[in-house]
mmCIF file of C-alpha atoms in Angstrom:
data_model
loop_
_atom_site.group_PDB
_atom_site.id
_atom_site.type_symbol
_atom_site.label_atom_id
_atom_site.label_comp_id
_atom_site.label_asym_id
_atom_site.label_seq_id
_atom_site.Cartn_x
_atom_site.Cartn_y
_atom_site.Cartn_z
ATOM 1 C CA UNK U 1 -15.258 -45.883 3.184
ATOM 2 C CA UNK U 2 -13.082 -43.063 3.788
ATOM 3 C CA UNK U 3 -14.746 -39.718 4.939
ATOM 4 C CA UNK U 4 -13.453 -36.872 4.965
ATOM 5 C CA UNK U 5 -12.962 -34.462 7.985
ATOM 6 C CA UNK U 6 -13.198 -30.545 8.039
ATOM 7 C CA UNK U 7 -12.230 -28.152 10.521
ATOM 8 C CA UNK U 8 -14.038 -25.442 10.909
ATOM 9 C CA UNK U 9 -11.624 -22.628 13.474
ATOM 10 C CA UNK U 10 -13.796 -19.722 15.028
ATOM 11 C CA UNK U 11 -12.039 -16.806 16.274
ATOM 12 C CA UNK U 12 -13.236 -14.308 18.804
ATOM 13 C CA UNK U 13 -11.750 -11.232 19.663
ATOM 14 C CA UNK U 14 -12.924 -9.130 22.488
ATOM 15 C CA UNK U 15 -13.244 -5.164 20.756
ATOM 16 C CA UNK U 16 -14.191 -2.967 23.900
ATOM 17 C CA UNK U 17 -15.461 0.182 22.540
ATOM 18 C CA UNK U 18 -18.797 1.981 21.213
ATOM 19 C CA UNK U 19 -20.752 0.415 18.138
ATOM 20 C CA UNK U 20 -19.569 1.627 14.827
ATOM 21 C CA UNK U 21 -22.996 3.507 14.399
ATOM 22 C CA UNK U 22 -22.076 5.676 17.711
ATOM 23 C CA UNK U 23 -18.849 6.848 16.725
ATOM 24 C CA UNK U 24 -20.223 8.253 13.742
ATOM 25 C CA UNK U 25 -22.776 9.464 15.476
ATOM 26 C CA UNK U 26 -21.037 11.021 17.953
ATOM 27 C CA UNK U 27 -17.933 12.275 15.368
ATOM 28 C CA UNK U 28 -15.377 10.084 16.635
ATOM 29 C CA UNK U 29 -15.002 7.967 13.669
ATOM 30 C CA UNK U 30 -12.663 8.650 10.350
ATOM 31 C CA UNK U 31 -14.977 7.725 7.666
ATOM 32 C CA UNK U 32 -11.891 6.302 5.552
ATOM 33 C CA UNK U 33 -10.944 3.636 7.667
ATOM 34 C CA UNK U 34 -13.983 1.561 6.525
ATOM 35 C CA UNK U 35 -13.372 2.084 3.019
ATOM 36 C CA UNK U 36 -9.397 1.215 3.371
ATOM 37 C CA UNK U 37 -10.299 -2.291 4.870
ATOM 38 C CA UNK U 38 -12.729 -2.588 1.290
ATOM 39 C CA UNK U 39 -10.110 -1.484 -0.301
ATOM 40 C CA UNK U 40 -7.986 -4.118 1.134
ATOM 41 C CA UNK U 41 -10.280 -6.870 0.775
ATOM 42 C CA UNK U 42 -10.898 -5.773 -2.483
ATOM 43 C CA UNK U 43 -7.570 -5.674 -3.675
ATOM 44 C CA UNK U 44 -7.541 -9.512 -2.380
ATOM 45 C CA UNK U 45 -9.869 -11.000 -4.452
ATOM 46 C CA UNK U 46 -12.595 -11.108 -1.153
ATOM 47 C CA UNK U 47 -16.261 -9.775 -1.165
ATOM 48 C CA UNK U 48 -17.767 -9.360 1.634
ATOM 49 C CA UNK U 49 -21.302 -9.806 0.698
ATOM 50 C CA UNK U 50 -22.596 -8.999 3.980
ATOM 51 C CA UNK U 51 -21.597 -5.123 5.335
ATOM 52 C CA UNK U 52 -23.292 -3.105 7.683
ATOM 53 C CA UNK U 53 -22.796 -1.350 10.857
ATOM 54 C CA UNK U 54 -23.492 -4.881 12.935
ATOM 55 C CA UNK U 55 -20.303 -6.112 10.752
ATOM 56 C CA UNK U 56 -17.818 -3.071 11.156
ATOM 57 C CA UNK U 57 -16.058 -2.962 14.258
ATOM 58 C CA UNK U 58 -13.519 -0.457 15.818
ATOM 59 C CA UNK U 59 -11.150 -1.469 18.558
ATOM 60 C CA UNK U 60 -10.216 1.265 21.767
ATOM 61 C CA UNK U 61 -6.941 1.761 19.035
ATOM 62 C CA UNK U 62 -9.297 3.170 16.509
ATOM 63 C CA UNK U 63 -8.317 0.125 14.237
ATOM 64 C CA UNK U 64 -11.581 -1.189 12.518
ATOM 65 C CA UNK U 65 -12.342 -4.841 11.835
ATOM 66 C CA UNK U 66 -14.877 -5.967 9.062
ATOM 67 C CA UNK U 67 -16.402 -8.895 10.175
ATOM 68 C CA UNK U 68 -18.737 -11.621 9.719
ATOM 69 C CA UNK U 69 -17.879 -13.159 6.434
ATOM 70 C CA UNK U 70 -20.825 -15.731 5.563
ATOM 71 C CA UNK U 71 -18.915 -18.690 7.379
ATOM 72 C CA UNK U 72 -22.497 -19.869 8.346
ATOM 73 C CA UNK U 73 -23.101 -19.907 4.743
ATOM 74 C CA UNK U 74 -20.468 -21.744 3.806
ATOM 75 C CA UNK U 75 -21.285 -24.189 6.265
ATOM 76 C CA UNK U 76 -24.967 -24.436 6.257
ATOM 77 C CA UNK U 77 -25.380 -24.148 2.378
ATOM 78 C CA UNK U 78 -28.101 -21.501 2.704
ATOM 79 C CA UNK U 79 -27.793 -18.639 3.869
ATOM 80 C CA UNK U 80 -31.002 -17.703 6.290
ATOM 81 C CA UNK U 81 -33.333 -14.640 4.900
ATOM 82 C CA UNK U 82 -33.689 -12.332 7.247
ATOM 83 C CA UNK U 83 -32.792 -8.528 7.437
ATOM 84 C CA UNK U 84 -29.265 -8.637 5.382
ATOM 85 C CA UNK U 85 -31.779 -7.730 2.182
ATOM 86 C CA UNK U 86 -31.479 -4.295 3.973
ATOM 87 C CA UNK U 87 -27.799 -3.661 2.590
ATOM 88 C CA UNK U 88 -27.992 -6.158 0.164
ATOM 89 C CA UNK U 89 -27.069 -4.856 -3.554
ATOM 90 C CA UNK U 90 -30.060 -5.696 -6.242
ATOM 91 C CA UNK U 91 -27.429 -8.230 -7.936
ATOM 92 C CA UNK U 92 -27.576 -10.571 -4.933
ATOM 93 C CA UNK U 93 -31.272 -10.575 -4.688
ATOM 94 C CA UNK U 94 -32.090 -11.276 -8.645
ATOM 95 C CA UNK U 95 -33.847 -14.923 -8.756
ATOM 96 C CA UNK U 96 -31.169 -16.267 -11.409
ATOM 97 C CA UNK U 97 -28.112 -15.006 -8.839
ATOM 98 C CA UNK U 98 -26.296 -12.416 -11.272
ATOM 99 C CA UNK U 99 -22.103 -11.851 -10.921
ATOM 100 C CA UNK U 100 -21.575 -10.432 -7.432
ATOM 101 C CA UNK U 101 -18.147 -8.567 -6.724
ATOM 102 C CA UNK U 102 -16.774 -5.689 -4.947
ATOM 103 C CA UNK U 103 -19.337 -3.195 -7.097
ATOM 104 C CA UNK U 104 -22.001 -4.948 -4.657
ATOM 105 C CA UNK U 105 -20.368 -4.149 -1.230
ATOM 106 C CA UNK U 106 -19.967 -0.633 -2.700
ATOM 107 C CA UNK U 107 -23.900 -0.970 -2.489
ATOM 108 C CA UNK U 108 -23.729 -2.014 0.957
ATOM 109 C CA UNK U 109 -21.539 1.007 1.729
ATOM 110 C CA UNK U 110 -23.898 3.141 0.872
ATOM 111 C CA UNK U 111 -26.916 2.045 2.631
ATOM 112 C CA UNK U 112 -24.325 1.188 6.170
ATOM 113 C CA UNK U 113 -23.147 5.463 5.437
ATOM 114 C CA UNK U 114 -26.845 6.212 5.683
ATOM 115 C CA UNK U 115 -27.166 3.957 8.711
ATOM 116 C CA UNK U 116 -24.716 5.516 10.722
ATOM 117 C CA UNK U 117 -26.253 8.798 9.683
ATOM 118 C CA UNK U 118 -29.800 8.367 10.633
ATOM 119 C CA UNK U 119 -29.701 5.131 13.288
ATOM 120 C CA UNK U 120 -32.007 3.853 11.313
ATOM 121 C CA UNK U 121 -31.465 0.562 8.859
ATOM 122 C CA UNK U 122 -32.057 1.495 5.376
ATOM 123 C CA UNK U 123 -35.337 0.914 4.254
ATOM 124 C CA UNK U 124 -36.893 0.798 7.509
ATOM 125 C CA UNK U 125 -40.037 2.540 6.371
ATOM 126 C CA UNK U 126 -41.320 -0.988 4.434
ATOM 127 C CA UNK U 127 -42.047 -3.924 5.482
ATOM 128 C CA UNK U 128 -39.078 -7.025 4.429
ATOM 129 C CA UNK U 129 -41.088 -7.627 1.825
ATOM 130 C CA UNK U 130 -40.947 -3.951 0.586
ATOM 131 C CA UNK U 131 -37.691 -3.568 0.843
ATOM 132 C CA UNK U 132 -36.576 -6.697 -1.022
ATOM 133 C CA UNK U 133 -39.133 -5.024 -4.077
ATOM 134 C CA UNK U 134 -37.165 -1.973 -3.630
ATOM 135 C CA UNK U 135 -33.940 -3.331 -3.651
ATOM 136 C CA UNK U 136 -34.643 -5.836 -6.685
ATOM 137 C CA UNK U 137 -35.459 -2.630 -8.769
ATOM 138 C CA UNK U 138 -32.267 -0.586 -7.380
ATOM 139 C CA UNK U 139 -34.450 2.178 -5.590
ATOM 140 C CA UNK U 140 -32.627 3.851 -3.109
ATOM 141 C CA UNK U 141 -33.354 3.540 0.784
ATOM 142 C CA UNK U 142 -34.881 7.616 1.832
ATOM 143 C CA UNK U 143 -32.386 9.847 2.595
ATOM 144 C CA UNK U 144 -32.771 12.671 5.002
ATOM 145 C CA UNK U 145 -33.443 16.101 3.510
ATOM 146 C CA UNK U 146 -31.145 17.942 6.028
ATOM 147 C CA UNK U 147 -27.699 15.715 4.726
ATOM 148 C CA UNK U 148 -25.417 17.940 2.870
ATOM 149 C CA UNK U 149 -24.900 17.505 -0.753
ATOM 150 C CA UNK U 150 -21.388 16.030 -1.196
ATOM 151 C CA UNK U 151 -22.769 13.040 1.951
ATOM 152 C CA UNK U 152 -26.097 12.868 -0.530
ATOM 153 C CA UNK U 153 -24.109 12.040 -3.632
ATOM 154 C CA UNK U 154 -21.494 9.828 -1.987
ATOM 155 C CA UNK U 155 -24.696 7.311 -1.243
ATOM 156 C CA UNK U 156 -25.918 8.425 -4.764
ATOM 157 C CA UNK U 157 -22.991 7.022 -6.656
ATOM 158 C CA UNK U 158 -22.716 4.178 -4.338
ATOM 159 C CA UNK U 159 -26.288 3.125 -4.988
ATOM 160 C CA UNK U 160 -26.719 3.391 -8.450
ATOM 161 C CA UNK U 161 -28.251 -0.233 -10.083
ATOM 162 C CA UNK U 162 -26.186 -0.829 -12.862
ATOM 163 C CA UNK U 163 -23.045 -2.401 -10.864
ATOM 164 C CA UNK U 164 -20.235 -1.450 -13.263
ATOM 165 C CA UNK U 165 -21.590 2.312 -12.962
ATOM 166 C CA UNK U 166 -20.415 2.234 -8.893
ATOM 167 C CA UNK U 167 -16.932 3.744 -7.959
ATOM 168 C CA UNK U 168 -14.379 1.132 -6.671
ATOM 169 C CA UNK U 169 -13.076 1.547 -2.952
ATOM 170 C CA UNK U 170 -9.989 3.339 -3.620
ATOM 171 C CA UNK U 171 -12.049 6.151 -5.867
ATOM 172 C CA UNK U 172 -14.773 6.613 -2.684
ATOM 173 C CA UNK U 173 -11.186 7.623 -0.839
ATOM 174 C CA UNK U 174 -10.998 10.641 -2.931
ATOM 175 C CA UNK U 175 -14.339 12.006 -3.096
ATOM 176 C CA UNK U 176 -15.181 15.221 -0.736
ATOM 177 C CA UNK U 177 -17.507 12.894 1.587
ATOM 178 C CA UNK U 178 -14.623 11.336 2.576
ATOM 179 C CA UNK U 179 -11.959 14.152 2.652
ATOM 180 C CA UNK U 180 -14.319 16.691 4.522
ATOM 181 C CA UNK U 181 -14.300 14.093 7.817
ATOM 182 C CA UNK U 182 -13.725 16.715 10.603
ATOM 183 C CA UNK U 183 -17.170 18.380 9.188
ATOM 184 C CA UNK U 184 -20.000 17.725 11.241
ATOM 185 C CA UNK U 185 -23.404 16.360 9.802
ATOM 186 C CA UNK U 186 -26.655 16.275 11.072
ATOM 187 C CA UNK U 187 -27.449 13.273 12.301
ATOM 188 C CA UNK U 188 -31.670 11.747 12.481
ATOM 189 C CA UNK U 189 -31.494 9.864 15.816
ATOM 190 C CA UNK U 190 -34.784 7.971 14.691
ATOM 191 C CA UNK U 191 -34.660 4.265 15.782
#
């Protein structure tokens, strides 16, 4: 009996720097660079399925890296539940598994924007199984009163439920969230 081998190659990569959550925090950070890698992906034919600020990196060149790509999914079979529900879009979490594709990191984006805003992972005021309700129905993680309109509806149009109603990476590059990146906005330092 012949069996057959697989190879599984795991790369590290030292990124010395601040997490992605403190750059924003602190102003350092060009919101575009996250949604150019999506872009990117996106325009390969590769969905994330997993993006938050624990997943974005930024090297000392200001370069950022989306990581962590499911590989213990793909090797395990089963992914384990724990806190990715947080970012995850309502399509992923529906019993029967509906079409996932780029529409659903476009989710993600949205809830990772409003955790570099507030330091706080979205939905964070309910318990896991709370948010997974909330999710499932497409209800929107609380948004700080103080955040400036064109920031509110950036997470607005990235959160909407019905998938093919969400704007596709390179659109997000043109909206005035994106293009007004020198302005400063109040950030909740709640944790």
């Amino acid at each position: 009996m012949l069996l057959a081998k697989w190879t599984v190659d795991i790369l590290y990569e030292y990124i010395h720097g601040s997490s992605i959550r403190n750059m924003y925090v602190e102003n350092r950070f060009d919101k575009n660079k996250i949604l150019k890698a999506l872009r990117y992906l996106h325009k390969n034919n590769v969905v994330h399925r997993d993006l938050s600020c624990s997943n974005i990196l930024l090297d000392d060149k200001g370069v950022v890296k989306v990581v962590g790509f499911h590989f213990a999914q793909e090797i395990e079979g089963e992914k384990e539940i724990g806190e990715w529900i947080r970012w995850a879009a309502p399509e992923i979490l529906i019993p029967q598994g509906e079409y996932c594709g780029s529409f659903s990191d476009i989710w993600s984006l949205g809830c990772t924007v409003l955790e570099m805003i507030t330091a706080a992972l979205p939905y964070s005021n309910l318990t896991w199984f709370g948010a997974v309700a909330e999710v499932r129905e497409g209800k929107m993680p609380m948004m700080p009163e103080q955040l400036p309109n064109y920031c509110r509806e950036f997470v607005q149009i990235c959160l909407q439920k019905n998938p093919l109603n969400r704007p596709t990476a390179s659109q997000l590059l043109h909206h005035p969230f994106i293009a007004c990146a020198n302005t400063n906005v109040p950030h909740s330092r709640r944790r």
